[in-house]
Coordinates of C-alpha atoms and ligand atoms in Angstrom, one line a residue:
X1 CA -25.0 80.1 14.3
X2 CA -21.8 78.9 12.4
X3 CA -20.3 78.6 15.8
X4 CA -22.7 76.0 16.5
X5 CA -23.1 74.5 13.3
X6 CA -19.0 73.6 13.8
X7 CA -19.5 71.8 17.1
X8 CA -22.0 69.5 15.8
X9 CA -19.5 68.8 13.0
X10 CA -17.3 68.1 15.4
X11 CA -19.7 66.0 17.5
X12 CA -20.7 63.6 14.6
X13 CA -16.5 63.4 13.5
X14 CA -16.0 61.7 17.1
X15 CA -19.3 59.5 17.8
X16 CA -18.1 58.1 14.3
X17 CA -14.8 57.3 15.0
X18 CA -15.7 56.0 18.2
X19 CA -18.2 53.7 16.1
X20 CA -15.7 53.0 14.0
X21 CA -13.0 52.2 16.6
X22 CA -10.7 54.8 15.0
X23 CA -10.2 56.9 18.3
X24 CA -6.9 55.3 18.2
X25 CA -5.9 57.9 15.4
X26 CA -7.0 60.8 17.4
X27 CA -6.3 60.3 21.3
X28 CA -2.2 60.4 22.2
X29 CA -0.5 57.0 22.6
X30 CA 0.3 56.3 26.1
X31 CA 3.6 55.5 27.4
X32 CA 4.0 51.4 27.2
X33 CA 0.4 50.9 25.5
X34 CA 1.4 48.5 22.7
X35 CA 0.0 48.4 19.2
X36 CA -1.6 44.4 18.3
X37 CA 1.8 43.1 15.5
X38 CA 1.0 40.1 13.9
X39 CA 2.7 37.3 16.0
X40 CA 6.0 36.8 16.1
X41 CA 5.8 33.1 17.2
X42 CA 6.4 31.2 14.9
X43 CA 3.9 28.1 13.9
X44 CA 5.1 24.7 13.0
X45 CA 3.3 23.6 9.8
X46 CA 1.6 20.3 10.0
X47 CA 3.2 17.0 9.5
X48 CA 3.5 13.5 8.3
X49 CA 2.8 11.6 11.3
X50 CA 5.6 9.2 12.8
X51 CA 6.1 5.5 10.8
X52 CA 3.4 6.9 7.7
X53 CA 4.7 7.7 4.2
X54 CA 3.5 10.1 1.4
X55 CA 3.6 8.0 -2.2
X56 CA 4.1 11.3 -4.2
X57 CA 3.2 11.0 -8.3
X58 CA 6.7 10.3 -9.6
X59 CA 6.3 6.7 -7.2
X60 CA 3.3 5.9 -8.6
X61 CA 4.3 4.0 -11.3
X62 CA 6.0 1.3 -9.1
X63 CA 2.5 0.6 -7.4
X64 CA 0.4 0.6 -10.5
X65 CA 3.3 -1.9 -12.2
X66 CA 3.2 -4.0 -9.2
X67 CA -0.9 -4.3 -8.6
X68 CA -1.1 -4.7 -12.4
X69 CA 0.8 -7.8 -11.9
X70 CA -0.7 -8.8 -9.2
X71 CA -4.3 -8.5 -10.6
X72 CA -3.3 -10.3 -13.8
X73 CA -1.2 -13.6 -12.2
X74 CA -4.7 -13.3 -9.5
X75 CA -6.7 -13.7 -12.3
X76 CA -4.5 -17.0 -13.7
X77 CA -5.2 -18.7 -10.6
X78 CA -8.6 -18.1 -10.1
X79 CA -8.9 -15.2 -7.4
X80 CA -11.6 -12.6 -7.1
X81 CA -10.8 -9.1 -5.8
X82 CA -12.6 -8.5 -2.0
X83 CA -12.3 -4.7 -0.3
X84 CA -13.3 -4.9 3.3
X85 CA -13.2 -1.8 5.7
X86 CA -10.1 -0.4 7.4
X87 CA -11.8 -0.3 10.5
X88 CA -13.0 -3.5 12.1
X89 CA -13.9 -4.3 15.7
X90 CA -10.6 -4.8 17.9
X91 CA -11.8 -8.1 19.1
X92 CA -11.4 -9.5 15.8
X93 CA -7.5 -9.2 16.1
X94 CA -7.2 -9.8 19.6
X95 CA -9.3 -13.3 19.0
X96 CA -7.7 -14.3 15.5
X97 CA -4.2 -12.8 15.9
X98 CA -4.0 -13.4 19.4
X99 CA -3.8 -11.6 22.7
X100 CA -0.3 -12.7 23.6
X101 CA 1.5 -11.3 20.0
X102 CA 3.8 -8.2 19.1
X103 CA 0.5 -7.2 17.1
X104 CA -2.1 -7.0 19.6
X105 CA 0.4 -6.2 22.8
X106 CA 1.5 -3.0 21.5
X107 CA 0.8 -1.8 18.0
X108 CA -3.0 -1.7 17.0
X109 CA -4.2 1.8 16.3
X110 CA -7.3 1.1 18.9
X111 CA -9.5 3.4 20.4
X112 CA -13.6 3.9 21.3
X113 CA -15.6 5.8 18.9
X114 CA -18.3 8.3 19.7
X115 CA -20.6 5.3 20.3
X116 CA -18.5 3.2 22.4
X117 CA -17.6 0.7 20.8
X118 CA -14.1 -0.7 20.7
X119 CA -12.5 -0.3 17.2
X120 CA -9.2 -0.2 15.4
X121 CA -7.5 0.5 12.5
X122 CA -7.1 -3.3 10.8
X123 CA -3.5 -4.5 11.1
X124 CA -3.5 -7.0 8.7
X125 CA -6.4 -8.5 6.3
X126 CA -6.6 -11.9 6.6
X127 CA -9.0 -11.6 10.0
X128 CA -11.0 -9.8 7.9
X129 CA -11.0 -11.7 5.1
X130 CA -12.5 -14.5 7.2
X131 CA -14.7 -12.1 9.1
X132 CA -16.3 -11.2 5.3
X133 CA -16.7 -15.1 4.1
X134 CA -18.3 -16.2 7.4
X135 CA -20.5 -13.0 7.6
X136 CA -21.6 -13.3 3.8
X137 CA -22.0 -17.1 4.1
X138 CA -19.4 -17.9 1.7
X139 CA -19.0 -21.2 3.0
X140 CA -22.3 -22.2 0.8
X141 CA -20.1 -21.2 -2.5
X142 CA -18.2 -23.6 -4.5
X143 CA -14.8 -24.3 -2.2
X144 CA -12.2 -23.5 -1.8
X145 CA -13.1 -19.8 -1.7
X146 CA -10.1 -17.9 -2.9
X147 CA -10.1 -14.1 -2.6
X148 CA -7.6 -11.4 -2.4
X149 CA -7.2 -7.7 -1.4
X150 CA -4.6 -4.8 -1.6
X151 CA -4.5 -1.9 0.6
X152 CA -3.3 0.1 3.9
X153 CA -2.2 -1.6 6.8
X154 CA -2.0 -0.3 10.8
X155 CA 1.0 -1.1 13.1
X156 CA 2.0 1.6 15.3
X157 CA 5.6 0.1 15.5
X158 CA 8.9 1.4 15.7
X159 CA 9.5 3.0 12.4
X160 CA 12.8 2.3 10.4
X161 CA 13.9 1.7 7.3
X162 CA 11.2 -0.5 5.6
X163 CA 9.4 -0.9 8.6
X164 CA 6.0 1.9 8.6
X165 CA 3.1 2.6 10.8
X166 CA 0.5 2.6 7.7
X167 CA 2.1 0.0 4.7
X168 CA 0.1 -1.5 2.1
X169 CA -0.2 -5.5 1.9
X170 CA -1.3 -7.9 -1.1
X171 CA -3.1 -10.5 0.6
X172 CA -4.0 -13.8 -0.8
X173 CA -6.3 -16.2 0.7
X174 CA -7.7 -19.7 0.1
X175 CA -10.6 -20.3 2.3
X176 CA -12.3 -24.2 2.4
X177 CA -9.6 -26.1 1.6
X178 CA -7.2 -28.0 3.3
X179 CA -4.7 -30.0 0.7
X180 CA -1.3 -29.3 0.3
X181 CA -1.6 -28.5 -2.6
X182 CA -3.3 -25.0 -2.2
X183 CA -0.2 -24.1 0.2
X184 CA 1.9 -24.7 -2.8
X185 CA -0.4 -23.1 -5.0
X186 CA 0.1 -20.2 -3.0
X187 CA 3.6 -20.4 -2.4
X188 CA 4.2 -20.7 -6.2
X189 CA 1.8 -17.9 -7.2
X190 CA 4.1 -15.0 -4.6
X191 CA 7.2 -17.0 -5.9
X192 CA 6.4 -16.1 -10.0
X193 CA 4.7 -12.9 -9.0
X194 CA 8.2 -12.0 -7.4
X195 CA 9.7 -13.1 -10.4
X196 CA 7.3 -11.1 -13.0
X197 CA 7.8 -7.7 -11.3
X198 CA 11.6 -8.6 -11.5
X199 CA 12.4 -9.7 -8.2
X200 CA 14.1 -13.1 -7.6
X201 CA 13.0 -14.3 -4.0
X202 CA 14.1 -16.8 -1.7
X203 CA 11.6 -18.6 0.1
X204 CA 11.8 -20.0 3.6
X205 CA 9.4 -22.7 5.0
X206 CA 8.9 -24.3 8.2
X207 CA 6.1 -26.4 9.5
X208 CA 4.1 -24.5 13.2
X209 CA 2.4 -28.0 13.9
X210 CA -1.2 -28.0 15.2
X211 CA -2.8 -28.1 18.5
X212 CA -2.0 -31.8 18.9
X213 CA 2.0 -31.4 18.8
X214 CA 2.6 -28.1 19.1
X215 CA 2.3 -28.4 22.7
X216 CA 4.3 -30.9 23.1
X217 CA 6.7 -29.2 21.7
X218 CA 6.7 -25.9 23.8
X219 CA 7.2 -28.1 27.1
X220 CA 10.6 -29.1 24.8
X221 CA 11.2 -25.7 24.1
X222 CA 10.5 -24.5 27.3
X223 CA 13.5 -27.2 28.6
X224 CA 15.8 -26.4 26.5
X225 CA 15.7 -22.4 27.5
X226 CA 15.2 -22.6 30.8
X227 CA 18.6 -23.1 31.7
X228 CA 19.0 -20.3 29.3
X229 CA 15.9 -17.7 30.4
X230 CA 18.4 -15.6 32.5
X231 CA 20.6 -14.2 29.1
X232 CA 17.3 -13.7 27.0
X233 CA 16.0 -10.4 26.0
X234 CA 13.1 -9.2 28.3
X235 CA 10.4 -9.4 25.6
X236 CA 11.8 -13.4 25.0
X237 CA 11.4 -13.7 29.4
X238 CA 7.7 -12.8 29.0
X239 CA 7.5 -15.2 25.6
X240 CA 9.2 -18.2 27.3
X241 CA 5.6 -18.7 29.5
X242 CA 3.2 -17.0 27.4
X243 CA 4.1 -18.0 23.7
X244 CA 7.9 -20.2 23.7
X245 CA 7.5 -20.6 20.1
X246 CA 8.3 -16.9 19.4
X247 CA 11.8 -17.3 21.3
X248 CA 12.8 -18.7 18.0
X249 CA 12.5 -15.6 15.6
X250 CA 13.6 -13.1 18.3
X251 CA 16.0 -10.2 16.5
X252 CA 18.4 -9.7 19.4
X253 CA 21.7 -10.6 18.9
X254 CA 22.2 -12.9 22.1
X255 CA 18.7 -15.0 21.2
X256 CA 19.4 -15.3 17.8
X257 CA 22.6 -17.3 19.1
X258 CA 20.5 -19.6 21.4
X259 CA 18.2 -20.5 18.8
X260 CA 20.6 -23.0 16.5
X261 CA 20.8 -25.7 19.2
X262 CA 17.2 -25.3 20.3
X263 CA 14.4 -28.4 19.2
X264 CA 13.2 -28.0 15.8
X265 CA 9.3 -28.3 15.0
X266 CA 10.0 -30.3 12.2
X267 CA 11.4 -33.2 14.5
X268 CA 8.4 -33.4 16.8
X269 CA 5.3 -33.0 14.0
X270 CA 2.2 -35.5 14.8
X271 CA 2.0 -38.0 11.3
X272 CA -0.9 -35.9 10.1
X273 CA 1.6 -32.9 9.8
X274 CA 4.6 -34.7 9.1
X275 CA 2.3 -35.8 5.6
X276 CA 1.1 -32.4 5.0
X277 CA 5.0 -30.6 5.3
X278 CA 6.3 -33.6 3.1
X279 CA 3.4 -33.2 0.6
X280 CA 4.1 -29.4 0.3
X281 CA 7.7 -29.9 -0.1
X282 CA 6.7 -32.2 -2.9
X283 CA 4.9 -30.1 -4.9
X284 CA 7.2 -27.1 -4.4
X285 CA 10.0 -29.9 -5.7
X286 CA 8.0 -30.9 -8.8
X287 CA 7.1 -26.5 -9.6
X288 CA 10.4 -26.0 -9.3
X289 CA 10.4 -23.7 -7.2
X290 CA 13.4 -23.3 -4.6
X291 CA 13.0 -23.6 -0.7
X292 CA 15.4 -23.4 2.5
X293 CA 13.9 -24.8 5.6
X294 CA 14.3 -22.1 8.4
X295 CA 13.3 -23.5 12.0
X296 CA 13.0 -20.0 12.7
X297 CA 10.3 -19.3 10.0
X298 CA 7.3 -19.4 13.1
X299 CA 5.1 -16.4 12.5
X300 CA 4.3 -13.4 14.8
X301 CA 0.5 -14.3 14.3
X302 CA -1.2 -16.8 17.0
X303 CA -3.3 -17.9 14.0
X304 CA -1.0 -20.4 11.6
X305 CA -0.4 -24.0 11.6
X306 CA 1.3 -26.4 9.9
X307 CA 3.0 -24.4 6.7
X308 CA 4.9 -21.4 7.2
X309 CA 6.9 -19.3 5.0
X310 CA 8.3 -16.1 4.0
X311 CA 10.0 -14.5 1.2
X312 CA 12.8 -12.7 1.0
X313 CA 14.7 -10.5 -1.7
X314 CA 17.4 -12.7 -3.3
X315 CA 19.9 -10.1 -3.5
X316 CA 21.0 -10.4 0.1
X317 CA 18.5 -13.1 1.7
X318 CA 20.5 -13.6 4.8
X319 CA 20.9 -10.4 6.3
X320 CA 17.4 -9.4 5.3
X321 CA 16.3 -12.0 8.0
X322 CA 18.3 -10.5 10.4
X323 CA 16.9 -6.7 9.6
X324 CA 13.7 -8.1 9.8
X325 CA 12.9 -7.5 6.2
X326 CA 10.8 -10.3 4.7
X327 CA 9.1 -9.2 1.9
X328 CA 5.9 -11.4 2.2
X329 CA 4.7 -14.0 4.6
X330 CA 2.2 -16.6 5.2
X331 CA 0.9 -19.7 6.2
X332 CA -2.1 -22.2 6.9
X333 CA -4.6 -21.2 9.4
X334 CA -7.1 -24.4 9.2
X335 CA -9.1 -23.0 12.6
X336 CA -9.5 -19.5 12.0
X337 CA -12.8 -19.7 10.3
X338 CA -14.3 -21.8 13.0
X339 CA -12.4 -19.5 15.8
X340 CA -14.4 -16.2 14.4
X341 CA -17.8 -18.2 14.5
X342 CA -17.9 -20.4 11.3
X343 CA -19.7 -23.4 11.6
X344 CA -17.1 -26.0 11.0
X345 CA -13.3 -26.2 11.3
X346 CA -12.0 -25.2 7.4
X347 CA -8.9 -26.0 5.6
X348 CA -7.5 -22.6 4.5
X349 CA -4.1 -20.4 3.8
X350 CA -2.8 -17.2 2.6
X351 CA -0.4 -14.9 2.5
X352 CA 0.7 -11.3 2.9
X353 CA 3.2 -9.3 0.8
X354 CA 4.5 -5.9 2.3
X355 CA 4.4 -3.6 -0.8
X356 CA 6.5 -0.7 0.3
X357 CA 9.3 -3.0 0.9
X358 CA 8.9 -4.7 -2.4
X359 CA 9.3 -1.4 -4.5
X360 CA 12.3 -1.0 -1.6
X361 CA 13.7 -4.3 -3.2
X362 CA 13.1 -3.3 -6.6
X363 CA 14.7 0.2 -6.2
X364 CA 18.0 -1.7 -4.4
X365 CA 18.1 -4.3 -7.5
X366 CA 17.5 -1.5 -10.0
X367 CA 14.3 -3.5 -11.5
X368 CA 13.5 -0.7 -14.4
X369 CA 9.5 -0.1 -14.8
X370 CA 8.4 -0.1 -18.2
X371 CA 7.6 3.4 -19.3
X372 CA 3.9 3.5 -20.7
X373 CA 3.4 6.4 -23.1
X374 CA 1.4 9.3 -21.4
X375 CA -0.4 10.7 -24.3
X376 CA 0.1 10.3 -28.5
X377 CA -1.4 13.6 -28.7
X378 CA -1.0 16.9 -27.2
X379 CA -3.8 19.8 -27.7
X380 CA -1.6 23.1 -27.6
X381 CA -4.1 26.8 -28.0
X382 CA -3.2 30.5 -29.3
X383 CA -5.9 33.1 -28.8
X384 CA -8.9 33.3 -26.5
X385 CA -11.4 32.1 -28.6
X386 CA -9.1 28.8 -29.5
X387 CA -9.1 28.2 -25.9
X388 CA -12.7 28.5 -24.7
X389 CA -13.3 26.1 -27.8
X390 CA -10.3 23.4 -26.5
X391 CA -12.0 22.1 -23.4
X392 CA -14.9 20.6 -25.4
X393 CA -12.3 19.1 -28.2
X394 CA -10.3 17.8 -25.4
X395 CA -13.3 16.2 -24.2
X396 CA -14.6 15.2 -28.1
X397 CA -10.2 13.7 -28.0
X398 CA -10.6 11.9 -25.2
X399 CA -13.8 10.5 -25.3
X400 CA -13.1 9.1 -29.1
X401 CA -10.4 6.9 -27.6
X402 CA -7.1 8.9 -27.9
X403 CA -5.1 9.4 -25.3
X404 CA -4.6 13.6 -24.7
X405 CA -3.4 15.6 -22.4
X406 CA -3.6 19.7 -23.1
X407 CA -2.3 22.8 -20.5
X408 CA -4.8 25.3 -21.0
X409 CA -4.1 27.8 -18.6
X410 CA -0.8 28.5 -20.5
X411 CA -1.0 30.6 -23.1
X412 CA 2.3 31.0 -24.8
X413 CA 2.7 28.4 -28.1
X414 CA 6.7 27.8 -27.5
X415 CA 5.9 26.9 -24.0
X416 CA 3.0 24.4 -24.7
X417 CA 5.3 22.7 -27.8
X418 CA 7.9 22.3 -25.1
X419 CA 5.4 20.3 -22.9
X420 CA 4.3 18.3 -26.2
X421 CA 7.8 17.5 -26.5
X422 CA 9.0 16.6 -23.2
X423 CA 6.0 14.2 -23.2
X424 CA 7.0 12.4 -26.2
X425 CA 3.8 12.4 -28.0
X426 CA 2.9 11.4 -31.4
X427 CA 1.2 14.7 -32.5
X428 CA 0.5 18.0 -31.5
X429 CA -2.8 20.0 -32.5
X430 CA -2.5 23.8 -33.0
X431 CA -5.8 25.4 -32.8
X432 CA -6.0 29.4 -32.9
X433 CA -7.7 31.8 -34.2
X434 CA -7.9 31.3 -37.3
X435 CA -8.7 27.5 -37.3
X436 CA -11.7 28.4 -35.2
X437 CA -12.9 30.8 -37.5
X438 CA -12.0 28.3 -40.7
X439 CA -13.2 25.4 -38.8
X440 CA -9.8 23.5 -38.7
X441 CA -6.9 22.6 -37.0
X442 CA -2.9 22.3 -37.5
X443 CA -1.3 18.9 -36.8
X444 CA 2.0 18.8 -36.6
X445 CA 3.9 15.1 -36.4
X446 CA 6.6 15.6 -33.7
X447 CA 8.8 13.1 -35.0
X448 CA 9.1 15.0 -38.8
X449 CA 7.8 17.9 -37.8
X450 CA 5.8 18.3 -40.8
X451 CA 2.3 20.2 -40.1
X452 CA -0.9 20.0 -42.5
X453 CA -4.3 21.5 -41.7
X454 CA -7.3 18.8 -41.3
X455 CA -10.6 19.4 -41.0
X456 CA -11.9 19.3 -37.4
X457 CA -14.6 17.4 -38.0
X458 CA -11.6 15.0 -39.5
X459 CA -9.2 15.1 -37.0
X460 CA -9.8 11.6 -35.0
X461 CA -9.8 10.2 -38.2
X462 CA -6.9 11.4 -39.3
X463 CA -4.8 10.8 -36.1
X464 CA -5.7 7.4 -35.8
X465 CA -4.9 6.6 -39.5
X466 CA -1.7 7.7 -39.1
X467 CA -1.1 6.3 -35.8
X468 CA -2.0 2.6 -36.9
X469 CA 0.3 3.4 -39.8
X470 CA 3.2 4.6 -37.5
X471 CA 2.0 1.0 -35.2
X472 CA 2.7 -1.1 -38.9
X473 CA 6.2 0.5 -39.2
X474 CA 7.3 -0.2 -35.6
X475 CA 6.2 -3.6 -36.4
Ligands
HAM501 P1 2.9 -10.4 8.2 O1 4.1 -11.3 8.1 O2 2.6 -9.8 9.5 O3 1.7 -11.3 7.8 O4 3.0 -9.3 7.1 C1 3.2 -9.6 5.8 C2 4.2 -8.7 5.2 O5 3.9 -7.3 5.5 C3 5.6 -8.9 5.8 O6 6.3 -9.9 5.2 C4 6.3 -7.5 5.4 O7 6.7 -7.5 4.1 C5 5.1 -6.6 5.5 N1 5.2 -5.8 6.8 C6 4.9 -6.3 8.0 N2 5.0 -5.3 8.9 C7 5.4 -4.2 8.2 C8 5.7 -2.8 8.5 N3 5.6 -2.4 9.8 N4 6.1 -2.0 7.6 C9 6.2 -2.4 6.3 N5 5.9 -3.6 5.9 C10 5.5 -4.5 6.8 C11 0.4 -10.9 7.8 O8 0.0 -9.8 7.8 C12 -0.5 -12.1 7.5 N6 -1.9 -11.5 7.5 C13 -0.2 -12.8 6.2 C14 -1.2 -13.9 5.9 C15 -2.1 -13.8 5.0 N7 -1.2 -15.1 6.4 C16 -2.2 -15.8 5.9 N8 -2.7 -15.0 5.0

């Protein structure tokens, strides 16, 4: 009986190892039979992609100083905020940038989505821009229309210093107007925009002509290099059919050479043009605001004519041009509304500035970003039933108009007053125990370090009395 009693034991032991896939503990190990070890291959963490960029906190106050600007001087001259999507139909940019440029050749982020349609990743905005007044029938609002956006870019170029796959543009746009006087509107608002972020720019202008002479002036162009076509670059041997105007802002050394004897624009512009450059130049003269002419300022975009320009950091302005580093660029592009299925040809103009090499500018001239204080007053806790209490009295801070910060997973007191003072704030709250109980709270002034006990129910009271009195003495 016992006997048999054991062997059913022993019966149950293995069908429940075998259940539980434990038989490994119990049968031998054979020869060669190896035990599952985590992998020993080892796995590449994911990463940035090529050309993008992270903008980590401690950057962050370069981009809010620079779109603070850049809302307020927007603002002076009359331009309303626009956001329009990242992605946009590719024929947009193949018909407003043109199929023959650097842009739409080789570097839009294009592909099909799941419902087959044709899309890409917008590489600039002013398509768009247009896209959104025709679409919205902005051409029945007062005129000129003038708008502006900030936000990411797509160019899936060759990355280098200053030159990214995803950058972030400010782009300004005039839209229904075609008097010279918007171009140096424009012109003048990048120009003092520069100048209030504490940048000193040199601007570069050129006239593109219009369908009338610009012609002409490719055959010209297209005589004068064809003698030359056999030491061009091979990107400038496909440009001399498709697009001859582009010879002139070519980067390679040997081009670059060619280009000081070539025609210049300027000297073939029909009379309409010719008035328009002069009229520009005018009112540029009468702002005050300095200009070189550059025959090689002619745009990668099929889209511009007449003004051209492009900004670059004043520090070094020549060899910027030659590292390709303009800082903003722009022009007028008169049929672009009608091109994308407006009803009439428009006057308009615009420009782009490339933020990422802006702050790059600021960094190499050591602009200095004003700090903006973080907080006047830090909420520091002792005790569990002070903290459970400090979210709502952050909250009850915060939403009476002071500015607080708090850290209230941290426990210790010395550790929390070290944060208070590292941020450089006015006052420090101490609420523990007992204040909970007694219904108050310690404030301690960080600059005397002098601590009385207020009243909770006081406390916003009492902070901002003594901040507008700290305001009078700083006065
Ligand atoms: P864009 O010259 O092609 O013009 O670009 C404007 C600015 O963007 C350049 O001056 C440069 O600062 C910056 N940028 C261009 N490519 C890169 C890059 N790969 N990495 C970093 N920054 C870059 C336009 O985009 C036109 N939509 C401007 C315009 C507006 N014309 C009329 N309205």
């Amino acid at each position: 009986m016992q006997i048999s009693r054991l062997l059913l034991f022993l019966q149950i032991f293995i069908i429940l190892m075998k259940v539980n896939n434990l038989n490994f503990f119990i049968m031998p190990r054979k020869k060669g039979l190896s035990v599952a070890k985590p992998s020993a291959r080892k796995i590449t963490p994911p990463q940035l992609l090529k050309g993008m960029k992270d903008i980590l906190p401690e950057e962050q106050k370069y981009w809010d100083f620079i779109k603070e600007k850049a809302k307020k001087i927007a603002e002076t001259y009359g331009f309303e905020y626009i956001d329009t999507p990242i992605l946009e139909s590719t024929s947009l940019f193949i018909r407003s940038v043109g199929k023959n440029t650097d842009i739409v050749e080789k570097e839009m982020f294009s592909f099909v989505d799941q419902g087959g349609d044709n899309i890409c990743a917008r590489p600039e905005m002013t398509a768009s821009i247009v896209r959104a007044y025709n679409e919205h029938g902005m051409i029945n609002r007062p005129q000129p229309v003038k708008l502006y956006s900030i936000g990411p870019v797509f160019r899936h170029n060759k990355p280098q210093a200053g030159r990214y796959r995803q950058f972030n543009q400010w782009s300004f746009e005039v839209i229904g107007d075609n008097s010279p006087v918007i171009d140096a509107e424009l012109i003048s608002l990048q120009y003092h925009l520069f100048k209030d972020i504490g940048l000193d720019s040199s601007l570069h202008i050129n006239s593109v002509g219009c369908p009338v002479c610009r012609p002409q002036y490719s055959l010209q162009l297209q005589e004068y290099y064809r003698t030359r076509k056999k030491n061009l670059c091979d990107n400038c041997k496909r440009r001399f059919s498709k697009n001859p105007i582009r010879l002139l802002d070519c980067k390679e050394k040997a081009c670059g050479e060619m280009v000081a004897d070539a025609p210049q624009m300027v000297d073939c512009l029909c009379e309409d043009c010719r008035a328009h450059f002069v009229k520009v130049l005018e009112h540029l003269d009468a702002a005050e605001i300095p200009y070189t002419l550059d025959p090689k300022i002619v745009r990668g975009l099929d889209y511009y004519v007449r003004t051209a320009f492009e900004f670059f950091p004043i520090s070094n302005a020549q060899e910027k041009i030659e590292s390709q580093s303009a800082i903003s660029g722009g022009g007028r592009y008169d049929g672009l509304v009608q091109l994308l299925g407006g009803r009439e040809e428009i006057g308009a103009c615009g420009f782009a500035g490339g933020l990422e090499r802006i702050i790059l500018a600021m960094k190499e001239n050591n602009v200095q970003i004003p700090e903006t204080a973080t907080a006047d007053v830090f909420l520091a806790q002792l005790g569990e039933s002070a903290r459970k209490k400090s979210l709502k009295l952050l909250e009850d801070l915060r939403t009476a108009g002071l500015k607080v910060r708090a850290n209230l997973s941290k426990s210790s007191l010395s550790n929390q007053l070290g944060t208070a003072a590292k941020m450089g704030v006015k006052f420090t709250l101490i609420y523990g125990q007992k204040e909970v109980i007694d219904n108050t709270i310690l404030m301690r002034d960080m600059s005397s370090s002098s601590q009385e006990i207020v009243d909770i129910k006081k406390i916003v009271s009492e902070i901002n009395k003594r901040m507008a009195r700290l305001n009078k003495d700083n006065v």
